[in-house]
Amino acid sequence: MSEIDPNLLRDIIMDHYQYPRNHELTKEEGYHSCHMASDSCIDDITVQAKFDGDRIEDVRFDGEACTISTASTSIMSELVKGRTKEEAMEIIQNYFAMVDQKEYDEDLLEEAVAFQNVGKQANRINCATIGWKALRDMIKESEGQ
């Protein structure tokens, strides 16, 4: 893992918190929806995903969430749009490996590497993974798993 300037990581997180991407739910038909809430934080979000066959056409989210949760879900929504479900699952698995302080593919995660140190703060792990878990669950459900 390469050493990334902590200020750059903080800037990425703050940018996605202050200007979250895909931060609006839709009533449009064809979206899967997953509500997630945290016992240890204010996080109470709904993530929506629209699949076109094997491809992720759109991901959006909204709700009340802390800085870490909002930023990580925003980055995730950008990372997986247009990818296949298989590609998205590979990204998700690498993200969880990173959070767990295990080996991961940094290039695959792009801006999500901003959360590379979150695993050192046990109380923030759920915040950093709540939106990712919602998408993972929707992909599995859409595949009948």
mmCIF file with all atom_site columns, C-alpha atoms in Angstrom:
data_model
loop_
_atom_site.group_PDB
_atom_site.id
_atom_site.type_symbol
_atom_site.label_atom_id
_atom_site.label_alt_id
_atom_site.label_comp_id
_atom_site.label_asym_id
_atom_site.label_entity_id
_atom_site.label_seq_id
_atom_site.pdbx_PDB_ins_code
_atom_site.Cartn_x
_atom_site.Cartn_y
_atom_site.Cartn_z
_atom_site.occupancy
_atom_site.B_iso_or_equiv
_atom_site.pdbx_formal_charge
_atom_site.auth_seq_id
_atom_site.auth_comp_id
_atom_site.auth_asym_id
_atom_site.auth_atom_id
_atom_site.pdbx_PDB_model_num
ATOM 1   C CA . MET A 1 1   ? 0.000   0.000   0.000   1.00 0.00 ? 1   MET A CA 1
ATOM 2   C CA . SER A 1 2   ? 1.405   3.360   -0.948  1.00 0.00 ? 2   SER A CA 1
ATOM 3   C CA . GLU A 1 3   ? 1.523   6.162   1.578   1.00 0.00 ? 3   GLU A CA 1
ATOM 4   C CA . ILE A 1 4   ? -1.026  8.826   0.680   1.00 0.00 ? 4   ILE A CA 1
ATOM 5   C CA . ASP A 1 5   ? -0.968  12.321  2.144   1.00 0.00 ? 5   ASP A CA 1
ATOM 6   C CA . PRO A 1 6   ? -3.477  12.342  5.041   1.00 0.00 ? 6   PRO A CA 1
ATOM 7   C CA . ASN A 1 7   ? -4.568  15.849  4.048   1.00 0.00 ? 7   ASN A CA 1
ATOM 8   C CA . LEU A 1 8   ? -5.508  14.601  0.589   1.00 0.00 ? 8   LEU A CA 1
ATOM 9   C CA . LEU A 1 9   ? -7.505  11.748  2.137   1.00 0.00 ? 9   LEU A CA 1
ATOM 10  C CA . ARG A 1 10  ? -9.304  14.221  4.415   1.00 0.00 ? 10  ARG A CA 1
ATOM 11  C CA . ASP A 1 11  ? -10.024 16.516  1.438   1.00 0.00 ? 11  ASP A CA 1
ATOM 12  C CA . ILE A 1 12  ? -11.576 13.636  -0.524  1.00 0.00 ? 12  ILE A CA 1
ATOM 13  C CA . ILE A 1 13  ? -13.788 12.714  2.439   1.00 0.00 ? 13  ILE A CA 1
ATOM 14  C CA . MET A 1 14  ? -14.853 16.315  3.085   1.00 0.00 ? 14  MET A CA 1
ATOM 15  C CA . ASP A 1 15  ? -15.603 16.925  -0.610  1.00 0.00 ? 15  ASP A CA 1
ATOM 16  C CA . HIS A 1 16  ? -17.902 13.904  -0.749  1.00 0.00 ? 16  HIS A CA 1
ATOM 17  C CA . TYR A 1 17  ? -19.523 14.879  2.566   1.00 0.00 ? 17  TYR A CA 1
ATOM 18  C CA . GLN A 1 18  ? -20.170 18.495  1.598   1.00 0.00 ? 18  GLN A CA 1
ATOM 19  C CA . TYR A 1 19  ? -21.125 17.675  -2.008  1.00 0.00 ? 19  TYR A CA 1
ATOM 20  C CA . PRO A 1 20  ? -22.339 14.077  -1.969  1.00 0.00 ? 20  PRO A CA 1
ATOM 21  C CA . ARG A 1 21  ? -22.865 12.518  -5.383  1.00 0.00 ? 21  ARG A CA 1
ATOM 22  C CA . ASN A 1 22  ? -26.107 10.692  -6.207  1.00 0.00 ? 22  ASN A CA 1
ATOM 23  C CA . HIS A 1 23  ? -27.628 11.964  -2.951  1.00 0.00 ? 23  HIS A CA 1
ATOM 24  C CA . GLU A 1 24  ? -31.305 11.820  -3.821  1.00 0.00 ? 24  GLU A CA 1
ATOM 25  C CA . LEU A 1 25  ? -33.794 8.992   -3.853  1.00 0.00 ? 25  LEU A CA 1
ATOM 26  C CA . THR A 1 26  ? -36.135 8.431   -6.758  1.00 0.00 ? 26  THR A CA 1
ATOM 27  C CA . LYS A 1 27  ? -39.660 7.129   -7.097  1.00 0.00 ? 27  LYS A CA 1
ATOM 28  C CA . GLU A 1 28  ? -38.836 5.854   -10.591 1.00 0.00 ? 28  GLU A CA 1
ATOM 29  C CA . GLU A 1 29  ? -39.767 2.232   -11.185 1.00 0.00 ? 29  GLU A CA 1
ATOM 30  C CA . GLY A 1 30  ? -37.130 -0.471  -11.436 1.00 0.00 ? 30  GLY A CA 1
ATOM 31  C CA . TYR A 1 31  ? -35.003 0.513   -8.445  1.00 0.00 ? 31  TYR A CA 1
ATOM 32  C CA . HIS A 1 32  ? -34.091 -1.911  -5.691  1.00 0.00 ? 32  HIS A CA 1
ATOM 33  C CA . SER A 1 33  ? -34.002 -0.314  -2.263  1.00 0.00 ? 33  SER A CA 1
ATOM 34  C CA . CYS A 1 34  ? -32.220 -1.178  0.974   1.00 0.00 ? 34  CYS A CA 1
ATOM 35  C CA . HIS A 1 35  ? -32.650 0.644   4.267   1.00 0.00 ? 35  HIS A CA 1
ATOM 36  C CA . MET A 1 36  ? -29.760 0.522   6.734   1.00 0.00 ? 36  MET A CA 1
ATOM 37  C CA . ALA A 1 37  ? -29.522 1.963   10.238  1.00 0.00 ? 37  ALA A CA 1
ATOM 38  C CA . SER A 1 38  ? -26.724 1.984   12.764  1.00 0.00 ? 38  SER A CA 1
ATOM 39  C CA . ASP A 1 39  ? -26.981 1.240   16.474  1.00 0.00 ? 39  ASP A CA 1
ATOM 40  C CA . SER A 1 40  ? -23.871 3.266   17.234  1.00 0.00 ? 40  SER A CA 1
ATOM 41  C CA . CYS A 1 41  ? -24.253 6.357   15.055  1.00 0.00 ? 41  CYS A CA 1
ATOM 42  C CA . ILE A 1 42  ? -26.916 8.626   13.523  1.00 0.00 ? 42  ILE A CA 1
ATOM 43  C CA . ASP A 1 43  ? -26.658 6.693   10.265  1.00 0.00 ? 43  ASP A CA 1
ATOM 44  C CA . ASP A 1 44  ? -30.104 5.896   8.903   1.00 0.00 ? 44  ASP A CA 1
ATOM 45  C CA . ILE A 1 45  ? -29.920 5.694   5.131   1.00 0.00 ? 45  ILE A CA 1
ATOM 46  C CA . THR A 1 46  ? -31.667 4.176   2.169   1.00 0.00 ? 46  THR A CA 1
ATOM 47  C CA . VAL A 1 47  ? -29.622 3.096   -0.828  1.00 0.00 ? 47  VAL A CA 1
ATOM 48  C CA . GLN A 1 48  ? -31.247 2.495   -4.204  1.00 0.00 ? 48  GLN A CA 1
ATOM 49  C CA . ALA A 1 49  ? -29.773 0.648   -7.161  1.00 0.00 ? 49  ALA A CA 1
ATOM 50  C CA . LYS A 1 50  ? -31.047 0.141   -10.671 1.00 0.00 ? 50  LYS A CA 1
ATOM 51  C CA . PHE A 1 51  ? -29.763 -2.846  -12.585 1.00 0.00 ? 51  PHE A CA 1
ATOM 52  C CA . ASP A 1 52  ? -29.877 -3.320  -16.344 1.00 0.00 ? 52  ASP A CA 1
ATOM 53  C CA . GLY A 1 53  ? -29.310 -7.032  -16.670 1.00 0.00 ? 53  GLY A CA 1
ATOM 54  C CA . ASP A 1 54  ? -25.841 -7.598  -15.247 1.00 0.00 ? 54  ASP A CA 1
ATOM 55  C CA . ARG A 1 55  ? -24.906 -3.902  -15.233 1.00 0.00 ? 55  ARG A CA 1
ATOM 56  C CA . ILE A 1 56  ? -25.415 -1.343  -12.479 1.00 0.00 ? 56  ILE A CA 1
ATOM 57  C CA . GLU A 1 57  ? -27.187 1.505   -14.199 1.00 0.00 ? 57  GLU A CA 1
ATOM 58  C CA . ASP A 1 58  ? -27.591 3.803   -11.189 1.00 0.00 ? 58  ASP A CA 1
ATOM 59  C CA . VAL A 1 59  ? -26.975 4.029   -7.446  1.00 0.00 ? 59  VAL A CA 1
ATOM 60  C CA . ARG A 1 60  ? -28.384 6.719   -5.181  1.00 0.00 ? 60  ARG A CA 1
ATOM 61  C CA . PHE A 1 61  ? -28.874 7.260   -1.478  1.00 0.00 ? 61  PHE A CA 1
ATOM 62  C CA . ASP A 1 62  ? -30.364 9.570   1.113   1.00 0.00 ? 62  ASP A CA 1
ATOM 63  C CA . GLY A 1 63  ? -31.083 9.784   4.810   1.00 0.00 ? 63  GLY A CA 1
ATOM 64  C CA . GLU A 1 64  ? -29.392 11.024  7.916   1.00 0.00 ? 64  GLU A CA 1
ATOM 65  C CA . ALA A 1 65  ? -25.745 10.086  8.072   1.00 0.00 ? 65  ALA A CA 1
ATOM 66  C CA . CYS A 1 66  ? -22.432 11.146  9.587   1.00 0.00 ? 66  CYS A CA 1
ATOM 67  C CA . THR A 1 67  ? -19.498 12.472  7.574   1.00 0.00 ? 67  THR A CA 1
ATOM 68  C CA . ILE A 1 68  ? -17.857 9.053   7.122   1.00 0.00 ? 68  ILE A CA 1
ATOM 69  C CA . SER A 1 69  ? -21.055 7.302   6.073   1.00 0.00 ? 69  SER A CA 1
ATOM 70  C CA . THR A 1 70  ? -22.120 10.037  3.643   1.00 0.00 ? 70  THR A CA 1
ATOM 71  C CA . ALA A 1 71  ? -18.694 10.325  2.023   1.00 0.00 ? 71  ALA A CA 1
ATOM 72  C CA . SER A 1 72  ? -18.084 6.582   1.714   1.00 0.00 ? 72  SER A CA 1
ATOM 73  C CA . THR A 1 73  ? -21.539 5.948   0.216   1.00 0.00 ? 73  THR A CA 1
ATOM 74  C CA . SER A 1 74  ? -21.079 8.863   -2.200  1.00 0.00 ? 74  SER A CA 1
ATOM 75  C CA . ILE A 1 75  ? -17.729 7.469   -3.374  1.00 0.00 ? 75  ILE A CA 1
ATOM 76  C CA . MET A 1 76  ? -19.187 3.958   -3.660  1.00 0.00 ? 76  MET A CA 1
ATOM 77  C CA . SER A 1 77  ? -22.093 5.225   -5.781  1.00 0.00 ? 77  SER A CA 1
ATOM 78  C CA . GLU A 1 78  ? -19.645 6.840   -8.214  1.00 0.00 ? 78  GLU A CA 1
ATOM 79  C CA . LEU A 1 79  ? -17.317 3.825   -8.323  1.00 0.00 ? 79  LEU A CA 1
ATOM 80  C CA . VAL A 1 80  ? -19.880 1.208   -9.299  1.00 0.00 ? 80  VAL A CA 1
ATOM 81  C CA . LYS A 1 81  ? -22.101 3.030   -11.796 1.00 0.00 ? 81  LYS A CA 1
ATOM 82  C CA . GLY A 1 82  ? -21.822 1.476   -15.241 1.00 0.00 ? 82  GLY A CA 1
ATOM 83  C CA . ARG A 1 83  ? -19.983 -1.581  -13.971 1.00 0.00 ? 83  ARG A CA 1
ATOM 84  C CA . THR A 1 84  ? -21.160 -5.147  -13.975 1.00 0.00 ? 84  THR A CA 1
ATOM 85  C CA . LYS A 1 85  ? -22.415 -6.670  -10.745 1.00 0.00 ? 85  LYS A CA 1
ATOM 86  C CA . GLU A 1 86  ? -19.325 -8.900  -10.728 1.00 0.00 ? 86  GLU A CA 1
ATOM 87  C CA . GLU A 1 87  ? -17.001 -5.885  -11.047 1.00 0.00 ? 87  GLU A CA 1
ATOM 88  C CA . ALA A 1 88  ? -18.916 -4.097  -8.292  1.00 0.00 ? 88  ALA A CA 1
ATOM 89  C CA . MET A 1 89  ? -18.646 -7.107  -5.985  1.00 0.00 ? 89  MET A CA 1
ATOM 90  C CA . GLU A 1 90  ? -14.888 -7.199  -6.584  1.00 0.00 ? 90  GLU A CA 1
ATOM 91  C CA . ILE A 1 91  ? -14.667 -3.507  -5.639  1.00 0.00 ? 91  ILE A CA 1
ATOM 92  C CA . ILE A 1 92  ? -16.821 -4.109  -2.549  1.00 0.00 ? 92  ILE A CA 1
ATOM 93  C CA . GLN A 1 93  ? -14.692 -7.102  -1.471  1.00 0.00 ? 93  GLN A CA 1
ATOM 94  C CA . ASN A 1 94  ? -11.506 -5.051  -1.871  1.00 0.00 ? 94  ASN A CA 1
ATOM 95  C CA . TYR A 1 95  ? -13.044 -2.184  0.086   1.00 0.00 ? 95  TYR A CA 1
ATOM 96  C CA . PHE A 1 96  ? -13.951 -4.502  2.984   1.00 0.00 ? 96  PHE A CA 1
ATOM 97  C CA . ALA A 1 97  ? -10.444 -6.028  2.861   1.00 0.00 ? 97  ALA A CA 1
ATOM 98  C CA . MET A 1 98  ? -8.976  -2.517  3.104   1.00 0.00 ? 98  MET A CA 1
ATOM 99  C CA . VAL A 1 99  ? -11.216 -1.600  6.045   1.00 0.00 ? 99  VAL A CA 1
ATOM 100 C CA . ASP A 1 100 ? -10.205 -4.885  7.725   1.00 0.00 ? 100 ASP A CA 1
ATOM 101 C CA . GLN A 1 101 ? -6.537  -3.878  7.249   1.00 0.00 ? 101 GLN A CA 1
ATOM 102 C CA . LYS A 1 102 ? -5.952  -6.784  4.834   1.00 0.00 ? 102 LYS A CA 1
ATOM 103 C CA . GLU A 1 103 ? -4.417  -6.787  1.364   1.00 0.00 ? 103 GLU A CA 1
ATOM 104 C CA . TYR A 1 104 ? -6.444  -5.017  -1.318  1.00 0.00 ? 104 TYR A CA 1
ATOM 105 C CA . ASP A 1 105 ? -6.132  -3.587  -4.830  1.00 0.00 ? 105 ASP A CA 1
ATOM 106 C CA . GLU A 1 106 ? -5.636  0.145   -4.344  1.00 0.00 ? 106 GLU A CA 1
ATOM 107 C CA . ASP A 1 107 ? -6.176  0.931   -8.045  1.00 0.00 ? 107 ASP A CA 1
ATOM 108 C CA . LEU A 1 108 ? -9.595  -0.700  -7.995  1.00 0.00 ? 108 LEU A CA 1
ATOM 109 C CA . LEU A 1 109 ? -10.776 1.489   -5.121  1.00 0.00 ? 109 LEU A CA 1
ATOM 110 C CA . GLU A 1 110 ? -9.796  4.883   -6.548  1.00 0.00 ? 110 GLU A CA 1
ATOM 111 C CA . GLU A 1 111 ? -11.060 7.599   -4.132  1.00 0.00 ? 111 GLU A CA 1
ATOM 112 C CA . ALA A 1 112 ? -12.332 4.973   -1.674  1.00 0.00 ? 112 ALA A CA 1
ATOM 113 C CA . VAL A 1 113 ? -8.726  4.608   -0.487  1.00 0.00 ? 113 VAL A CA 1
ATOM 114 C CA . ALA A 1 114 ? -9.518  7.733   1.546   1.00 0.00 ? 114 ALA A CA 1
ATOM 115 C CA . PHE A 1 115 ? -10.930 5.287   4.114   1.00 0.00 ? 115 PHE A CA 1
ATOM 116 C CA . GLN A 1 116 ? -7.780  3.162   4.358   1.00 0.00 ? 116 GLN A CA 1
ATOM 117 C CA . ASN A 1 117 ? -7.258  4.030   8.021   1.00 0.00 ? 117 ASN A CA 1
ATOM 118 C CA . VAL A 1 118 ? -10.867 3.679   9.183   1.00 0.00 ? 118 VAL A CA 1
ATOM 119 C CA . GLY A 1 119 ? -10.208 0.092   10.288  1.00 0.00 ? 119 GLY A CA 1
ATOM 120 C CA . LYS A 1 120 ? -7.974  1.483   13.034  1.00 0.00 ? 120 LYS A CA 1
ATOM 121 C CA . GLN A 1 121 ? -11.041 3.145   14.561  1.00 0.00 ? 121 GLN A CA 1
ATOM 122 C CA . ALA A 1 122 ? -13.434 0.311   15.370  1.00 0.00 ? 122 ALA A CA 1
ATOM 123 C CA . ASN A 1 123 ? -16.307 2.686   16.120  1.00 0.00 ? 123 ASN A CA 1
ATOM 124 C CA . ARG A 1 124 ? -16.109 4.100   12.541  1.00 0.00 ? 124 ARG A CA 1
ATOM 125 C CA . ILE A 1 125 ? -16.064 0.822   10.623  1.00 0.00 ? 125 ILE A CA 1
ATOM 126 C CA . ASN A 1 126 ? -19.854 0.548   10.463  1.00 0.00 ? 126 ASN A CA 1
ATOM 127 C CA . CYS A 1 127 ? -20.089 4.170   9.314   1.00 0.00 ? 127 CYS A CA 1
ATOM 128 C CA . ALA A 1 128 ? -17.629 3.511   6.487   1.00 0.00 ? 128 ALA A CA 1
ATOM 129 C CA . THR A 1 129 ? -19.338 0.300   5.346   1.00 0.00 ? 129 THR A CA 1
ATOM 130 C CA . ILE A 1 130 ? -23.092 0.843   5.824   1.00 0.00 ? 130 ILE A CA 1
ATOM 131 C CA . GLY A 1 131 ? -23.795 1.996   2.255   1.00 0.00 ? 131 GLY A CA 1
ATOM 132 C CA . TRP A 1 132 ? -21.457 -0.628  0.813   1.00 0.00 ? 132 TRP A CA 1
ATOM 133 C CA . LYS A 1 133 ? -23.297 -3.385  2.712   1.00 0.00 ? 133 LYS A CA 1
ATOM 134 C CA . ALA A 1 134 ? -26.613 -2.124  1.315   1.00 0.00 ? 134 ALA A CA 1
ATOM 135 C CA . LEU A 1 135 ? -25.358 -2.348  -2.266  1.00 0.00 ? 135 LEU A CA 1
ATOM 136 C CA . ARG A 1 136 ? -23.770 -5.759  -1.653  1.00 0.00 ? 136 ARG A CA 1
ATOM 137 C CA . ASP A 1 137 ? -27.081 -7.049  -0.275  1.00 0.00 ? 137 ASP A CA 1
ATOM 138 C CA . MET A 1 138 ? -29.057 -5.676  -3.248  1.00 0.00 ? 138 MET A CA 1
ATOM 139 C CA . ILE A 1 139 ? -26.660 -7.269  -5.749  1.00 0.00 ? 139 ILE A CA 1
ATOM 140 C CA . LYS A 1 140 ? -26.903 -10.617 -3.968  1.00 0.00 ? 140 LYS A CA 1
ATOM 141 C CA . GLU A 1 141 ? -30.704 -10.343 -3.797  1.00 0.00 ? 141 GLU A CA 1
ATOM 142 C CA . SER A 1 142 ? -30.913 -9.477  -7.502  1.00 0.00 ? 142 SER A CA 1
ATOM 143 C CA . GLU A 1 143 ? -28.854 -12.599 -8.242  1.00 0.00 ? 143 GLU A CA 1
ATOM 144 C CA . GLY A 1 144 ? -31.166 -14.716 -6.090  1.00 0.00 ? 144 GLY A CA 1
ATOM 145 C CA . GLN A 1 145 ? -28.506 -15.370 -3.418  1.00 0.00 ? 145 GLN A CA 1
#
